[in-house]
Coordinates of C-alpha atoms and ligand atoms in Angstrom, one line a residue:
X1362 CA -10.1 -21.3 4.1
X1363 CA -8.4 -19.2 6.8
X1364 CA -9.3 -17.0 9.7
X1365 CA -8.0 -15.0 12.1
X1366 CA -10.0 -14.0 14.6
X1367 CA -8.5 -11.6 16.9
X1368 CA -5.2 -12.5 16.5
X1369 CA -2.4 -11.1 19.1
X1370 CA 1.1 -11.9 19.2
X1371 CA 4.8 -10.0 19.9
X1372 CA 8.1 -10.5 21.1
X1373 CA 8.8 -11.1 24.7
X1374 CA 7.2 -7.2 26.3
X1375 CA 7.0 -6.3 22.6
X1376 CA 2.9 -6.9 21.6
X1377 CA 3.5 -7.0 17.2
X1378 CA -0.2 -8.0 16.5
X1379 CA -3.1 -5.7 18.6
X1380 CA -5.8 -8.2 18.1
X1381 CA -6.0 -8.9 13.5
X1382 CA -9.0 -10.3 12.6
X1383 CA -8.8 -11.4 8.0
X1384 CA -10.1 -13.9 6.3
X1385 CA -9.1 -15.8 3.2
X1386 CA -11.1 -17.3 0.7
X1387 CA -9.5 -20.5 -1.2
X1388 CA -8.5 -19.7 -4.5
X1389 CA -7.7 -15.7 -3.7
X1390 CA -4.8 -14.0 -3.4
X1391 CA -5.1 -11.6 -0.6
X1392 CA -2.1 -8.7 0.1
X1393 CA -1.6 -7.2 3.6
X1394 CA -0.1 -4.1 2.9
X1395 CA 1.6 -1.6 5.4
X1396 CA 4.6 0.6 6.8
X1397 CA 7.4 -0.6 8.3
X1398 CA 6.7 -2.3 11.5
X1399 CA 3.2 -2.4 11.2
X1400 CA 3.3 -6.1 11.6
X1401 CA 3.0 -7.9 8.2
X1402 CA 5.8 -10.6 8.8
X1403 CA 4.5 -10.8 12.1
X1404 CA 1.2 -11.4 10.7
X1405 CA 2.5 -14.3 8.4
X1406 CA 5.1 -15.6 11.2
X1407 CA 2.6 -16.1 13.8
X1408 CA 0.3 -18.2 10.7
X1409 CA 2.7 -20.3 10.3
X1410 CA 3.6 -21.1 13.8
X1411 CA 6.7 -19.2 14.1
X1412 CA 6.2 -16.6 16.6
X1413 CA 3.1 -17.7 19.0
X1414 CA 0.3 -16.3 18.8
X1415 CA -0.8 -15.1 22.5
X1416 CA -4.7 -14.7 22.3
X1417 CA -7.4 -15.1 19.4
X1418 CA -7.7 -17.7 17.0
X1419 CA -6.3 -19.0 13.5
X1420 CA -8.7 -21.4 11.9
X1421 CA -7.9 -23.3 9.1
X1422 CA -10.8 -25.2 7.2
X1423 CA -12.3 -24.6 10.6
X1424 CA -10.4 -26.0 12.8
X1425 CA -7.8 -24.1 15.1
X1426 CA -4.4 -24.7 14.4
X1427 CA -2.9 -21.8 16.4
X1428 CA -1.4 -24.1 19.4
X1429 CA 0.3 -26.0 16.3
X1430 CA 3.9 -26.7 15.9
X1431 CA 5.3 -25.1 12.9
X1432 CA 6.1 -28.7 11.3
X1433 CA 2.2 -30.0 12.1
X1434 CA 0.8 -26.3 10.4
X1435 CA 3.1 -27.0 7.0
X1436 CA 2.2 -30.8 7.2
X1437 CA -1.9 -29.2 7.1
X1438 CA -0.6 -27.5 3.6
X1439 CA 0.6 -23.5 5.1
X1440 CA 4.2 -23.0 3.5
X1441 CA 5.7 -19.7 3.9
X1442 CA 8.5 -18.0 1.9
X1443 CA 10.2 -15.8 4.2
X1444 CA 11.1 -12.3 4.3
X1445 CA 15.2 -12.6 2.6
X1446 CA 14.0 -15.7 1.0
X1447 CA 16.3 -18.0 3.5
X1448 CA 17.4 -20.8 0.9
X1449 CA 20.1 -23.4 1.5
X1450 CA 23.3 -21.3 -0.2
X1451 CA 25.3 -24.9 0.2
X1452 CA 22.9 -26.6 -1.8
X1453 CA 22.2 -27.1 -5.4
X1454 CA 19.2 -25.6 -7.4
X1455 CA 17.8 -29.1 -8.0
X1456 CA 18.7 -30.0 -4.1
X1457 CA 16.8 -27.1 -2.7
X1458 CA 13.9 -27.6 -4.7
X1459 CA 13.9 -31.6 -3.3
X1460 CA 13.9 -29.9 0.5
X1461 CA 10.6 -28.3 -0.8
X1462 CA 9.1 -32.2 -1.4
X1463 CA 10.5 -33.0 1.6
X1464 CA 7.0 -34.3 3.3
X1465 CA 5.8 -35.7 0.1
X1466 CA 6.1 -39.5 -1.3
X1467 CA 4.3 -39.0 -4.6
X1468 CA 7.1 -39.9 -6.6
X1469 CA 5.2 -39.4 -10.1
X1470 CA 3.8 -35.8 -9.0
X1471 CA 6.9 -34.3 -7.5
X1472 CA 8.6 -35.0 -10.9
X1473 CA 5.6 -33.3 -12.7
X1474 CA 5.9 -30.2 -10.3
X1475 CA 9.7 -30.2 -10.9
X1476 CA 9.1 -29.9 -14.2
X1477 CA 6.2 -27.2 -13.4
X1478 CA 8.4 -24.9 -11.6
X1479 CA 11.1 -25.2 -13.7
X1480 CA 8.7 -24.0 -16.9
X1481 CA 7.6 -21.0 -14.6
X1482 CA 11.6 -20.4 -14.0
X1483 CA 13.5 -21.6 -17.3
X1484 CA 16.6 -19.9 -15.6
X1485 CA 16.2 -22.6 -12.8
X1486 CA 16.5 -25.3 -14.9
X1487 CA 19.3 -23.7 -16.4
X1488 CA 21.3 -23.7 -12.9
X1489 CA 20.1 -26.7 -11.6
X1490 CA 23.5 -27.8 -10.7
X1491 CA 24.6 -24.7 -9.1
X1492 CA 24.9 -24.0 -5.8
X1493 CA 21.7 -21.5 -4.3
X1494 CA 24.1 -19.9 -2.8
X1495 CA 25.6 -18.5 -6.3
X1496 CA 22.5 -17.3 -7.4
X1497 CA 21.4 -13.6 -8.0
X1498 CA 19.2 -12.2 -5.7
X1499 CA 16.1 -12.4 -8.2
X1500 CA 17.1 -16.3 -9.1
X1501 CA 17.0 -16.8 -5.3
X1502 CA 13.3 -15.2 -4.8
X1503 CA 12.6 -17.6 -7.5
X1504 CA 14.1 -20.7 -5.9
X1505 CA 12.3 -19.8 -2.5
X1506 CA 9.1 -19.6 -4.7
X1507 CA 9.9 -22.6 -6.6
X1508 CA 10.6 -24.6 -3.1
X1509 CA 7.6 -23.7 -1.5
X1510 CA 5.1 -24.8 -4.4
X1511 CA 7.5 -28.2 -4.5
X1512 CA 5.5 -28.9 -1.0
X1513 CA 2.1 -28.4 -2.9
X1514 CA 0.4 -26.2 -0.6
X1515 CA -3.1 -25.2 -0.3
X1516 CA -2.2 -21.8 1.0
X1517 CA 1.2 -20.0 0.3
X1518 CA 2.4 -16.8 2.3
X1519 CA 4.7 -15.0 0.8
X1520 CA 6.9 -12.4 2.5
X1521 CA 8.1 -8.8 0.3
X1522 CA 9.2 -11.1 -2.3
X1523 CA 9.9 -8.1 -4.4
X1524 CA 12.2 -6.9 -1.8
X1525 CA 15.8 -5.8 -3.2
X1526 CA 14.9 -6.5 -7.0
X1527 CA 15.1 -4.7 -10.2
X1528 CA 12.1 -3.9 -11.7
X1529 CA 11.9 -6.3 -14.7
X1530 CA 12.3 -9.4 -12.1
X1531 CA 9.9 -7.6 -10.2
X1532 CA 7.5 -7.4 -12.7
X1533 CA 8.0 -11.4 -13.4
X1534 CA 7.7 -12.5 -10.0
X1535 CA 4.7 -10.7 -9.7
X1536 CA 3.4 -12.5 -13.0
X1537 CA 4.3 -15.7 -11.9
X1538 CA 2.0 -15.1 -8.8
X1539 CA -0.7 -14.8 -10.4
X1540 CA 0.4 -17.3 -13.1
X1541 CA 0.6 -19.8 -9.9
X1542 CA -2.9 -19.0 -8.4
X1543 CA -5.0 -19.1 -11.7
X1544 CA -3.2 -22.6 -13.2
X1545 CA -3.1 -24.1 -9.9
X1546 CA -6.0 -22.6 -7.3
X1547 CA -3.3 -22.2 -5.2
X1548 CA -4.1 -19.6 -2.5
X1549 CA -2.2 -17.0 -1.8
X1550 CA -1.2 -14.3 0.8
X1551 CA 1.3 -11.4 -0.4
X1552 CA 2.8 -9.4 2.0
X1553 CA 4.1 -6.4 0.3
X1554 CA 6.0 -2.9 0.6
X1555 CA 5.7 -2.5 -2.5
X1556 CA 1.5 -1.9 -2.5
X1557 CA 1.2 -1.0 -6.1
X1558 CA 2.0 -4.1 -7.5
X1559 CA 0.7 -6.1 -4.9
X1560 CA -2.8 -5.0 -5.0
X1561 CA -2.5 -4.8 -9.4
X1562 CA -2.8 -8.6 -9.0
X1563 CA -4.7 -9.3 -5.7
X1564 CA -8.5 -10.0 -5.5
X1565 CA -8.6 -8.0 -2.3
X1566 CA -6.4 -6.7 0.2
X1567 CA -6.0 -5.5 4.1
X1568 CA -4.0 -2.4 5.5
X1569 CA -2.6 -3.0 8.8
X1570 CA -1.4 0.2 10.5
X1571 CA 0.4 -0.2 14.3
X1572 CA -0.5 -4.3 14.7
X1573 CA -4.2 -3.6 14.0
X1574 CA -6.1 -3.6 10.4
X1575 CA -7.1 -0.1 9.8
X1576 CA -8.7 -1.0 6.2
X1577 CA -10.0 -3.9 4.2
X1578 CA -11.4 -3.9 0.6
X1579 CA -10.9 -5.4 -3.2
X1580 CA -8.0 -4.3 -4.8
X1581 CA -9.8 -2.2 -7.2
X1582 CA -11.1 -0.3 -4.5
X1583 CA -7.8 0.2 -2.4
X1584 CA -6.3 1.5 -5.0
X1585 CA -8.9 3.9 -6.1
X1586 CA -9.3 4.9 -2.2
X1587 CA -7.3 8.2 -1.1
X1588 CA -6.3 7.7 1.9
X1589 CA -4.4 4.8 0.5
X1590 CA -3.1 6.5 -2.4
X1591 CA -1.5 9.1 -0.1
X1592 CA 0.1 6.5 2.4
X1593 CA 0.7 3.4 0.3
X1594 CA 0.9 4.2 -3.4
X1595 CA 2.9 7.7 -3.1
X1596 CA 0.2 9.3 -5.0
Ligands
ATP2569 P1 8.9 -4.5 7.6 O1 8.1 -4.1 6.3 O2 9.8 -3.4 8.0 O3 9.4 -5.8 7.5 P2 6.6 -5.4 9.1 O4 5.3 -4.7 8.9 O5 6.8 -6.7 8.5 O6 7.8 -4.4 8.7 P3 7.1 -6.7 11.6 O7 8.5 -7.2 11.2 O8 6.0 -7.7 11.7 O9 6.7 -5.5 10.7 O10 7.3 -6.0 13.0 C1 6.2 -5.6 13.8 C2 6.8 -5.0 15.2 O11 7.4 -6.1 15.9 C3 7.8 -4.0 15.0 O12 7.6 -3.0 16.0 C4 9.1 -4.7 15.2 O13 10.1 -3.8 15.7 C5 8.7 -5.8 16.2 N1 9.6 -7.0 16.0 C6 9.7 -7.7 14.9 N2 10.5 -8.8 15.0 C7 11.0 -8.7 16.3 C8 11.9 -9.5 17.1 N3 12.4 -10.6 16.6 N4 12.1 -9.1 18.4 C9 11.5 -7.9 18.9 N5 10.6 -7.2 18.2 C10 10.4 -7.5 16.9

């Protein structure tokens, strides 16, 4: 469904990406795992049209989409959930999750997903009325999440969305991941710190090390494979 093919990108002198080549089948959930600064939100950012991408190629279904706007590449189905989960703090639960349908006119099937995501996240249905901004940091992750799958996309990137949470949330954000990819087909790529858990529910995974891929394998085998254990999984 997606390819990059020796993908480079940076900031201004700064060169982020050092040519990433992956590839994502529909229906998997792929994690890119890494240290800091490797260039995982780089790697996600420059998918979705956010930071440029400077030389190589992003094809989706085939067909390049790397010159794309950001609006044309969410429009072909790539939604991203950003690193700090970025949702509207003025707005409402139930406002923020309409921004997600935003695109859509499918009046019947946006109610159905409205009622989809709020049976993933009960607590969202709960504080419907509340302002985003109110909402704990977990409830937040989930809102982003919930947002995102409110724009139906074929492939959703997801940024460290365990980033700042307590374990138990953690551990049902993960869930819900999965949860989302085997109900709905709904393919996804996990960027992730936290490696462990990413790669306990991905089919396969990449490691990217300095803006280049260093690694690539199932999940199973990352996490049986030393070398990762040692750098990723504090084994
Ligand atoms: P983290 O897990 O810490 O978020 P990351 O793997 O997501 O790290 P990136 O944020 O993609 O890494 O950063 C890759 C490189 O690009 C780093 O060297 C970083 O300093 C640099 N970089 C990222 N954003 C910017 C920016 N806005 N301006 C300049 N350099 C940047």
């Amino acid at each position: 469904m997606l390819k990059l093919e020796n993908v480079q990108s940076g900031y201004g002198s700064i060169v982020a990406l050092r040519g990433i080549s992956l590839e994502i089948h529909q229906g998997e959930i792929i994690t890119l795992i890494g240290a800091n600064g490797a260039g995982k939100s780089t790697t996600l950012m420059t998918i979705s049209g956010v930071v440029r991408c400077r030389a190589g190629k992003i094809l989706l279904n085939g067909e390049e989409i790397q010159k794309l706007d950001t609006d044309s590449i969410v429009k072909r189905g790539i939604c991203q959930v950003p690193e700090g989960r970025h949702i509207f703090p003025q707005l409402t639960v139930r406002e923020n999750l309409d921004m997600g349908a935003f695109l859509r006119k499918d009046r019947k099937q946006i109610k159905e997903d409205l009622d989809y995501v709020y049976s993933l996240f009960p607590i969202l249905a709960e504080r419907r009325n509340q302002d985003g901004g109110t909402l704990s940091g977990g409830e937040q992750q989930m809102l982003a999440m919930s947002r995102a799958l409110m724009a139906r996309p074929q492939l959703l990137l997801l940024d460290e969305p365990s980033m700042g949470l307590a374990p138990l949330i953690i551990k049902q954000i993960f869930e819900i991941i999965k949860k989302v990819n085997q109900e709905n087909n709904t393919t996804i790529f996990l960027v992730e710190q936290n490696a462990n858990q990413a790669l306990q529910i991905a089919h396969r995974g990449y490691v990217i090390e300095n803006g280049k891929i260093a690694l690539t394998g199932s999940a199973q085998s990352l996490l049986q494979n030393v070398d990762v254990q040692k750098a990723y999984l504090g084994i």
